[in-house]
Amino acid sequence: KGSIIMKLKNVGIIGVGSYKPEKILTNSDLEKMVETSNEWIVSRTGIEERRIAEDSQATSDLAYEAAKKALENAKVSPEEIDLIIVATMTPDYFTPATAAIVQDKLGATKAAAFDLSSACSVQVYALVVAQNFIATGAYKKVLVIGAETLSKVLDWTDRNTCILFGDGASAMVLGEVEEGYGIKAFHLAADGSGEQALLVPAGGSRKPATSETVENKEHFLKMNGKEVFKFAVTVIPDTVAKTLEKAGMEMSDIDLIVPHQANYRIVSAAAKKMNYPEEKFYMNLNKLGNTSGASIGLALTEAYENGLVKKGDNLVFVGFGAGLSYASLVLKWAY
Ligand code: UT7
């Protein structure tokens, strides 16, 4: 009765790009910094080395480099971008938004800009936010950037965390795609009862910075590794199943899964639970470590550049991490 039926647009990724800082930190470098071994790190995580940003590089600098490449790949100019979302847990500042800094650097003069925070699942969250802006016709082109300088919030004397993480950035341009292509379904979730499992305790409103918090190293990432591990192995199969059910698809329809690159053993255990071949999970954490909000895009860009992602392929992205939060989506690759 008098309602307007709006045809939603199909929204997909139309360009990807990434940026890896030059500096490589290997496991044998870490052996000189903390009580650990290459053998322990490789067997427990699959990580061999990670990239580390220069002291002079902030998250927006990495984000900018990745964004330029994604725009090139999409053949879209900065002036065509309507919105920039930077997905990160290591912003340049509390305020302003890192996305605004990137907007200026890119010369994306028409673009709105904001940051999104949901730790390692944030890039999936950001893609879904972007999809909704475009599906409704509000915006035509949205740039989603995942960028992190985790090296700046790590305690380099804490072997529980410093061996896992790395720096990097990845970007995706989203726009309208042909009928039948693009994002088909998603599932976003959170369980905030796991707040303490992975956090930076001080520097926020809960515990503002004091000389004492600095002395106690409370501005660095703290993690209960075992709890996050168990959570991840449970939620990966759960969220992917929910997304595929919404899309009316089966695991056998999926050509490639691009998971958040946290730990090889997490992905391996999840693959077993899902009864889906491990080789179909694209992994590059051996060279990059866990880059949190940037990791899915870094893996996706590499898979695309290696010719493993082709038009018509059905891909699943799945993220999980601090919050605790988790998320997945399924899409048909459009180019
Ligand atoms: O994006 C999400 C971010 N978080 C994650 O992905 C973390 C998920 N969790 C994990 O990946 C794993 O729990 C870790 C890789 C962090 C740890 O692996 P684990 O198999 O759960 O090891 P553990 O914590 O049970 O530690 C086993 C032993 C301990 O020694 P004891 O108590 O058995 O004597 C640790 O002290 O290994 C020791 N250990 C280390 N040894 C050498 C912990 N870290 C290290 C290290 N090098 N870097």
GROMACS .gro file of C-alpha atoms and ligand atoms in nm:
model
  383
    1LYS     CA    1   0.000   0.000   0.000
    2GLY     CA    2   0.187   0.300  -0.125
    3SER     CA    3   0.524   0.137  -0.056
    4ILE     CA    4   0.818   0.185  -0.288
    5ILE     CA    5   0.989  -0.127  -0.414
    6MET     CA    6   1.354  -0.052  -0.460
    7LYS     CA    7   1.567  -0.276  -0.678
    8LEU     CA    8   1.898  -0.322  -0.498
    9LYS     CA    9   2.210  -0.315  -0.711
   10ASN     CA   10   2.458  -0.604  -0.734
   11VAL     CA   11   2.777  -0.499  -0.561
   12GLY     CA   12   3.118  -0.650  -0.610
   13ILE     CA   13   3.489  -0.590  -0.590
   14ILE     CA   14   3.615  -0.421  -0.906
   15GLY     CA   15   3.980  -0.367  -0.807
   16VAL     CA   16   4.234  -0.486  -0.551
   17GLY     CA   17   4.581  -0.378  -0.438
   18SER     CA   18   4.817  -0.418  -0.147
   19TYR     CA   19   5.127  -0.273   0.010
   20LYS     CA   20   5.392  -0.459   0.207
   21PRO     CA   21   5.653  -0.256   0.396
   22GLU     CA   22   6.009  -0.326   0.279
   23LYS     CA   23   6.158  -0.431   0.610
   24ILE     CA   24   6.147  -0.806   0.678
   25LEU     CA   25   6.168  -0.946   1.031
   26THR     CA   26   6.247  -1.318   1.027
   27ASN     CA   27   6.200  -1.579   1.297
   28SER     CA   28   6.576  -1.593   1.342
   29ASP     CA   29   6.577  -1.216   1.404
   30LEU     CA   30   6.316  -1.280   1.676
   31GLU     CA   31   6.535  -1.551   1.829
   32LYS     CA   32   6.776  -1.269   1.915
   33MET     CA   33   6.501  -1.059   2.076
   34VAL     CA   34   6.299  -1.306   2.288
   35GLU     CA   35   6.328  -1.662   2.417
   36THR     CA   36   6.188  -1.841   2.112
   37SER     CA   37   6.294  -2.051   1.813
   38ASN     CA   38   6.222  -2.065   1.444
   39GLU     CA   39   6.108  -2.424   1.493
   40TRP     CA   40   5.855  -2.325   1.764
   41ILE     CA   41   5.709  -2.037   1.564
   42VAL     CA   42   5.680  -2.233   1.239
   43SER     CA   43   5.531  -2.544   1.399
   44ARG     CA   44   5.282  -2.349   1.620
   45THR     CA   45   5.177  -2.085   1.368
   46GLY     CA   46   5.317  -2.140   1.016
   47ILE     CA   47   5.480  -1.795   1.022
   48GLU     CA   48   5.837  -1.759   0.888
   49GLU     CA   49   5.869  -1.383   0.854
   50ARG     CA   50   5.665  -1.062   0.870
   51ARG     CA   51   5.696  -0.705   0.737
   52ILE     CA   52   5.760  -0.409   0.966
   53ALA     CA   53   5.680  -0.046   0.885
   54GLU     CA   54   5.948   0.221   0.917
   55ASP     CA   55   5.935   0.448   1.223
   56SER     CA   56   5.831   0.726   0.987
   57GLN     CA   57   5.539   0.526   0.840
   58ALA     CA   58   5.196   0.553   0.997
   59THR     CA   59   4.895   0.339   0.904
   60SER     CA   60   4.765   0.601   0.657
   61ASP     CA   61   5.093   0.584   0.464
   62LEU     CA   62   5.053   0.210   0.411
   63ALA     CA   63   4.682   0.254   0.336
   64TYR     CA   64   4.757   0.518   0.071
   65GLU     CA   65   5.001   0.291  -0.115
   66ALA     CA   66   4.754   0.001  -0.122
   67ALA     CA   67   4.468   0.231  -0.226
   68LYS     CA   68   4.663   0.372  -0.523
   69LYS     CA   69   4.719   0.019  -0.654
   70ALA     CA   70   4.357  -0.086  -0.607
   71LEU     CA   71   4.235   0.225  -0.792
   72GLU     CA   72   4.475   0.147  -1.078
   73ASN     CA   73   4.355  -0.213  -1.089
   74ALA     CA   74   3.992  -0.094  -1.096
   75LYS     CA   75   4.069   0.180  -1.350
   76VAL     CA   76   3.890   0.424  -1.122
   77SER     CA   77   4.022   0.773  -1.046
   78PRO     CA   78   4.037   0.913  -0.690
   79GLU     CA   79   3.775   1.177  -0.785
   80GLU     CA   80   3.523   0.901  -0.861
   81ILE     CA   81   3.535   0.763  -0.506
   82ASP     CA   82   3.228   0.849  -0.295
   83LEU     CA   83   3.344   0.698   0.033
   84ILE     CA   84   3.666   0.572   0.190
   85ILE     CA   85   3.649   0.328   0.481
   86VAL     CA   86   3.972   0.244   0.660
   87ALA     CA   87   3.943  -0.079   0.856
   88THR     CA   88   4.205  -0.075   1.129
   89MET     CA   89   4.288  -0.123   1.495
   90THR     CA   90   4.606   0.084   1.464
   91PRO     CA   91   4.481   0.422   1.338
   92ASP     CA   92   4.722   0.716   1.299
   93TYR     CA   93   4.538   0.897   1.580
   94PHE     CA   94   4.233   0.858   1.805
   95THR     CA   95   4.106   1.147   1.601
   96PRO     CA   96   4.093   1.245   1.315
   97ALA     CA   97   3.998   0.934   1.122
   98THR     CA   98   4.278   0.768   0.927
   99ALA     CA   99   4.040   0.753   0.630
  100ALA     CA  100   4.028   1.134   0.615
  101ILE     CA  101   4.407   1.150   0.598
  102VAL     CA  102   4.406   0.896   0.314
  103GLN     CA  103   4.129   1.090   0.138
  104ASP     CA  104   4.348   1.401   0.131
  105LYS     CA  105   4.662   1.215   0.021
  106LEU     CA  106   4.475   1.045  -0.264
  107GLY     CA  107   4.303   1.364  -0.374
  108ALA     CA  108   3.968   1.187  -0.343
  109THR     CA  109   3.802   1.525  -0.306
  110LYS     CA  110   3.441   1.403  -0.329
  111ALA     CA  111   3.479   1.116  -0.084
  112ALA     CA  112   3.331   1.088   0.264
  113ALA     CA  113   3.570   0.914   0.501
  114PHE     CA  114   3.553   0.717   0.824
  115ASP     CA  115   3.733   0.439   1.008
  116LEU     CA  116   3.582   0.111   1.118
  117SER     CA  117   3.703  -0.090   1.417
  118SER     CA  118   3.637  -0.459   1.464
  119ALA     CA  119   3.987  -0.605   1.488
  120CYS     CA  120   4.064  -0.896   1.257
  121SER     CA  121   3.710  -0.934   1.121
  122VAL     CA  122   3.688  -0.565   1.031
  123GLN     CA  123   3.760  -0.595   0.660
  124VAL     CA  124   3.456  -0.820   0.612
  125TYR     CA  125   3.247  -0.577   0.817
  126ALA     CA  126   3.374  -0.289   0.601
  127LEU     CA  127   3.291  -0.467   0.276
  128VAL     CA  128   2.935  -0.521   0.395
  129VAL     CA  129   2.901  -0.155   0.495
  130ALA     CA  130   3.028  -0.052   0.152
  131GLN     CA  131   2.793  -0.297  -0.020
  132ASN     CA  132   2.492  -0.141   0.148
  133PHE     CA  133   2.581   0.213   0.041
  134ILE     CA  134   2.614   0.101  -0.321
  135ALA     CA  135   2.321  -0.145  -0.326
  136THR     CA  136   2.079   0.131  -0.229
  137GLY     CA  137   2.218   0.368  -0.491
  138ALA     CA  138   2.345   0.618  -0.233
  139TYR     CA  139   2.704   0.582  -0.359
  140LYS     CA  140   2.861   0.443  -0.675
  141LYS     CA  141   3.222   0.369  -0.580
  142VAL     CA  142   3.355   0.289  -0.233
  143LEU     CA  143   3.716   0.224  -0.134
  144VAL     CA  144   3.763  -0.025   0.149
  145ILE     CA  145   4.114  -0.026   0.294
  146GLY     CA  146   4.247  -0.259   0.562
  147ALA     CA  147   4.569  -0.120   0.704
  148GLU     CA  148   4.771  -0.195   1.016
  149THR     CA  149   5.098  -0.101   1.183
  150LEU     CA  150   5.071  -0.359   1.458
  151SER     CA  151   5.447  -0.341   1.518
  152LYS     CA  152   5.377  -0.011   1.694
  153VAL     CA  153   5.146  -0.166   1.955
  154LEU     CA  154   5.347  -0.481   2.022
  155ASP     CA  155   5.554  -0.548   2.330
  156TRP     CA  156   5.875  -0.667   2.168
  157THR     CA  157   5.971  -0.844   2.491
  158ASP     CA  158   5.649  -1.054   2.502
  159ARG     CA  159   5.700  -1.375   2.305
  160ASN     CA  160   5.328  -1.462   2.333
  161THR     CA  161   5.238  -1.181   2.095
  162CYS     CA  162   5.540  -1.031   1.916
  163ILE     CA  163   5.605  -1.342   1.705
  164LEU     CA  164   5.255  -1.339   1.554
  165PHE     CA  165   5.188  -1.000   1.403
  166GLY     CA  166   5.308  -0.792   1.109
  167ASP     CA  167   5.236  -0.468   0.922
  168GLY     CA  168   5.070  -0.419   0.583
  169ALA     CA  169   4.777  -0.277   0.392
  170SER     CA  170   4.526  -0.392   0.134
  171ALA     CA  171   4.254  -0.211  -0.056
  172MET     CA  172   3.947  -0.302  -0.256
  173VAL     CA  173   3.732  -0.084  -0.479
  174LEU     CA  174   3.363  -0.171  -0.474
  175GLY     CA  175   3.108  -0.081  -0.735
  176GLU     CA  176   2.803  -0.207  -0.920
  177VAL     CA  177   2.861  -0.532  -1.109
  178GLU     CA  178   2.664  -0.744  -1.359
  179GLU     CA  179   2.355  -0.939  -1.249
  180GLY     CA  180   2.456  -1.263  -1.080
  181TYR     CA  181   2.797  -1.135  -0.966
  182GLY     CA  182   2.923  -0.972  -0.647
  183ILE     CA  183   2.837  -1.020  -0.281
  184LYS     CA  184   2.566  -1.285  -0.235
  185ALA     CA  185   2.533  -1.309   0.142
  186PHE     CA  186   2.710  -1.226   0.466
  187HIS     CA  187   2.707  -1.295   0.838
  188LEU     CA  188   2.849  -1.052   1.093
  189ALA     CA  189   2.873  -1.146   1.459
  190ALA     CA  190   3.025  -1.054   1.793
  191ASP     CA  191   3.063  -1.198   2.141
  192GLY     CA  192   3.178  -0.913   2.359
  193SER     CA  193   3.203  -1.140   2.663
  194GLY     CA  194   3.548  -1.214   2.522
  195GLU     CA  195   3.656  -0.852   2.567
  196GLN     CA  196   3.965  -0.943   2.771
  197ALA     CA  197   4.094  -1.217   2.540
  198LEU     CA  198   4.274  -0.977   2.308
  199LEU     CA  199   4.309  -0.610   2.389
  200VAL     CA  200   4.523  -0.303   2.440
  201PRO     CA  201   4.432  -0.231   2.804
  202ALA     CA  202   4.526   0.137   2.836
  203GLY     CA  203   4.513   0.457   2.635
  204GLY     CA  204   4.135   0.452   2.589
  205SER     CA  205   3.860   0.588   2.813
  206ARG     CA  206   3.867   0.278   3.037
  207LYS     CA  207   4.224   0.351   3.139
  208PRO     CA  208   4.360   0.680   3.007
  209ALA     CA  209   4.733   0.711   2.953
  210THR     CA  210   4.943   0.792   3.260
  211SER     CA  211   5.313   0.748   3.323
  212GLU     CA  212   5.215   0.438   3.522
  213THR     CA  213   5.028   0.276   3.229
  214VAL     CA  214   5.329   0.341   3.009
  215GLU     CA  215   5.564   0.192   3.267
  216ASN     CA  216   5.340  -0.115   3.297
  217LYS     CA  217   5.339  -0.159   2.917
  218GLU     CA  218   4.961  -0.137   2.911
  219HIS     CA  219   4.958   0.035   2.573
  220PHE     CA  220   5.067  -0.287   2.407
  221LEU     CA  221   4.854  -0.572   2.278
  222LYS     CA  222   4.779  -0.845   2.532
  223MET     CA  223   4.639  -1.180   2.432
  224ASN     CA  224   4.511  -1.504   2.574
  225GLY     CA  225   4.626  -1.712   2.277
  226LYS     CA  226   4.456  -2.037   2.377
  227GLU     CA  227   4.115  -1.870   2.422
  228VAL     CA  228   4.137  -1.695   2.084
  229PHE     CA  229   4.252  -2.017   1.918
  230LYS     CA  230   3.953  -2.218   2.049
  231PHE     CA  231   3.711  -1.940   1.959
  232ALA     CA  232   3.845  -1.917   1.604
  233VAL     CA  233   3.825  -2.289   1.534
  234THR     CA  234   3.459  -2.288   1.649
  235VAL     CA  235   3.337  -1.974   1.476
  236ILE     CA  236   3.494  -2.020   1.131
  237PRO     CA  237   3.276  -2.321   1.038
  238ASP     CA  238   2.975  -2.160   1.212
  239THR     CA  239   2.982  -1.826   1.029
  240VAL     CA  240   3.066  -1.976   0.690
  241ALA     CA  241   2.774  -2.221   0.723
  242LYS     CA  242   2.536  -1.934   0.807
  243THR     CA  243   2.653  -1.727   0.511
  244LEU     CA  244   2.626  -2.015   0.265
  245GLU     CA  245   2.281  -2.105   0.392
  246LYS     CA  246   2.163  -1.747   0.332
  247ALA     CA  247   2.311  -1.761  -0.019
  248GLY     CA  248   2.154  -2.102  -0.089
  249MET     CA  249   2.501  -2.242  -0.158
  250GLU     CA  250   2.705  -2.544  -0.047
  251MET     CA  251   3.074  -2.578   0.036
  252SER     CA  252   3.114  -2.764  -0.294
  253ASP     CA  253   3.012  -2.443  -0.480
  254ILE     CA  254   3.311  -2.254  -0.333
  255ASP     CA  255   3.629  -2.219  -0.538
  256LEU     CA  256   3.849  -2.048  -0.279
  257ILE     CA  257   3.827  -1.941   0.085
  258VAL     CA  258   4.032  -1.639   0.189
  259PRO     CA  259   4.053  -1.654   0.568
  260HIS     CA  260   4.200  -1.404   0.810
  261GLN     CA  261   4.566  -1.504   0.832
  262ALA     CA  262   4.609  -1.569   1.204
  263ASN     CA  263   4.759  -1.912   1.242
  264TYR     CA  264   4.802  -2.200   1.001
  265ARG     CA  265   4.685  -2.447   1.266
  266ILE     CA  266   4.358  -2.256   1.319
  267VAL     CA  267   4.276  -2.275   0.950
  268SER     CA  268   4.381  -2.637   0.928
  269ALA     CA  269   4.156  -2.735   1.221
  270ALA     CA  270   3.864  -2.535   1.081
  271ALA     CA  271   3.908  -2.696   0.737
  272LYS     CA  272   3.887  -3.040   0.896
  273LYS     CA  273   3.569  -2.946   1.083
  274MET     CA  274   3.418  -2.814   0.760
  275ASN     CA  275   3.525  -3.120   0.565
  276TYR     CA  276   3.666  -2.888   0.301
  277PRO     CA  277   4.016  -2.930   0.150
  278GLU     CA  278   4.278  -2.726   0.330
  279GLU     CA  279   4.446  -2.638  -0.003
  280LYS     CA  280   4.140  -2.432  -0.094
  281PHE     CA  281   4.211  -2.190   0.190
  282TYR     CA  282   4.449  -1.931   0.048
  283MET     CA  283   4.732  -1.873   0.297
  284ASN     CA  284   5.022  -1.629   0.285
  285LEU     CA  285   5.087  -1.578   0.655
  286ASN     CA  286   5.421  -1.760   0.623
  287LYS     CA  287   5.561  -1.439   0.469
  288LEU     CA  288   5.342  -1.176   0.638
  289GLY     CA  289   5.233  -1.300   0.980
  290ASN     CA  290   4.900  -1.180   1.115
  291THR     CA  291   4.822  -0.834   0.974
  292SER     CA  292   4.478  -0.814   1.142
  293GLY     CA  293   4.245  -0.583   0.948
  294ALA     CA  294   4.466  -0.596   0.639
  295SER     CA  295   4.514  -0.971   0.615
  296ILE     CA  296   4.217  -1.089   0.405
  297GLY     CA  297   4.285  -0.826   0.140
  298LEU     CA  298   4.658  -0.901   0.139
  299ALA     CA  299   4.585  -1.269   0.080
  300LEU     CA  300   4.314  -1.192  -0.176
  301THR     CA  301   4.536  -0.955  -0.376
  302GLU     CA  302   4.814  -1.211  -0.386
  303ALA     CA  303   4.575  -1.489  -0.494
  304TYR     CA  304   4.435  -1.260  -0.766
  305GLU     CA  305   4.783  -1.162  -0.887
  306ASN     CA  306   4.879  -1.531  -0.899
  307GLY     CA  307   4.582  -1.603  -1.127
  308LEU     CA  308   4.394  -1.802  -0.862
  309VAL     CA  309   4.089  -1.574  -0.870
  310LYS     CA  310   3.901  -1.555  -1.198
  311LYS     CA  311   3.572  -1.410  -1.317
  312GLY     CA  312   3.285  -1.629  -1.201
  313ASP     CA  313   3.471  -1.787  -0.910
  314ASN     CA  314   3.280  -1.814  -0.584
  315LEU     CA  315   3.490  -1.686  -0.295
  316VAL     CA  316   3.436  -1.688   0.078
  317PHE     CA  317   3.609  -1.439   0.310
  318VAL     CA  318   3.612  -1.519   0.680
  319GLY     CA  319   3.747  -1.305   0.964
  320PHE     CA  320   3.770  -1.353   1.342
  321GLY     CA  321   3.949  -1.181   1.627
  322ALA     CA  322   3.930  -0.933   1.912
  323GLY     CA  323   3.589  -0.829   2.035
  324LEU     CA  324   3.552  -1.111   2.014
  325SER     CA  325   3.410  -1.069   1.666
  326TYR     CA  326   3.371  -1.279   1.354
  327ALA     CA  327   3.230  -1.239   1.006
  328SER     CA  328   3.207  -1.397   0.664
  329LEU     CA  329   3.072  -1.326   0.319
  330VAL     CA  330   3.038  -1.506  -0.011
  331LEU     CA  331   3.078  -1.339  -0.349
  332LYS     CA  332   3.105  -1.423  -0.715
  333TRP     CA  333   3.418  -1.258  -0.857
  334ALA     CA  334   3.319  -1.003  -1.120
  335TYR     CA  335   3.632  -0.939  -1.331
  336UT7     O1  336   4.379  -1.247   1.484
  336UT7     C1  337   4.358  -1.324   1.595
  336UT7     C2  338   4.481  -1.305   1.678
  336UT7     N1  339   4.515  -1.407   1.768
  336UT7     C3  340   4.546  -1.533   1.731
  336UT7     O2  341   4.534  -1.576   1.623
  336UT7     C4  342   4.601  -1.618   1.842
  336UT7     C5  343   4.544  -1.756   1.843
  336UT7     N2  344   4.627  -1.840   1.924
  336UT7     C6  345   4.740  -1.899   1.876
  336UT7     O3  346   4.772  -1.881   1.759
  336UT7     C7  347   4.818  -1.986   1.968
  336UT7     O4  348   4.751  -2.001   2.090
  336UT7     C8  349   4.964  -1.936   1.991
  336UT7     C9  350   5.045  -1.952   1.866
  336UT7    C10  351   4.961  -1.792   2.037
  336UT7    C11  352   5.029  -2.019   2.101
  336UT7     O5  353   5.028  -2.155   2.064
  336UT7     P1  354   4.982  -2.265   2.168
  336UT7     O6  355   4.998  -2.395   2.101
  336UT7     O7  356   4.846  -2.229   2.219
  336UT7     O8  357   5.093  -2.251   2.277
  336UT7     P2  358   5.073  -2.221   2.433
  336UT7     O9  359   5.028  -2.082   2.455
  336UT7    O10  360   4.994  -2.332   2.492
  336UT7    O11  361   5.221  -2.234   2.481
  336UT7    C12  362   5.289  -2.359   2.483
  336UT7    C13  363   5.426  -2.335   2.542
  336UT7    C14  364   5.423  -2.259   2.673
  336UT7    O12  365   5.522  -2.313   2.755
  336UT7     P3  366   5.482  -2.412   2.873
  336UT7    O13  367   5.391  -2.333   2.961
  336UT7    O14  368   5.416  -2.529   2.807
  336UT7    O15  369   5.615  -2.443   2.933
  336UT7    C15  370   5.459  -2.120   2.635
  336UT7    O16  371   5.522  -2.050   2.738
  336UT7    O17  372   5.505  -2.256   2.454
  336UT7    C16  373   5.556  -2.142   2.522
  336UT7     N3  374   5.564  -2.031   2.430
  336UT7    C17  375   5.669  -2.012   2.348
  336UT7     N4  376   5.781  -2.080   2.329
  336UT7    C18  377   5.866  -2.035   2.237
  336UT7    C19  378   5.473  -1.933   2.408
  336UT7     N5  379   5.517  -1.850   2.312
  336UT7    C20  380   5.637  -1.895   2.273
  336UT7    C21  381   5.731  -1.854   2.179
  336UT7     N6  382   5.843  -1.926   2.162
  336UT7     N7  383   5.712  -1.745   2.102
   0.00000   0.00000   0.00000
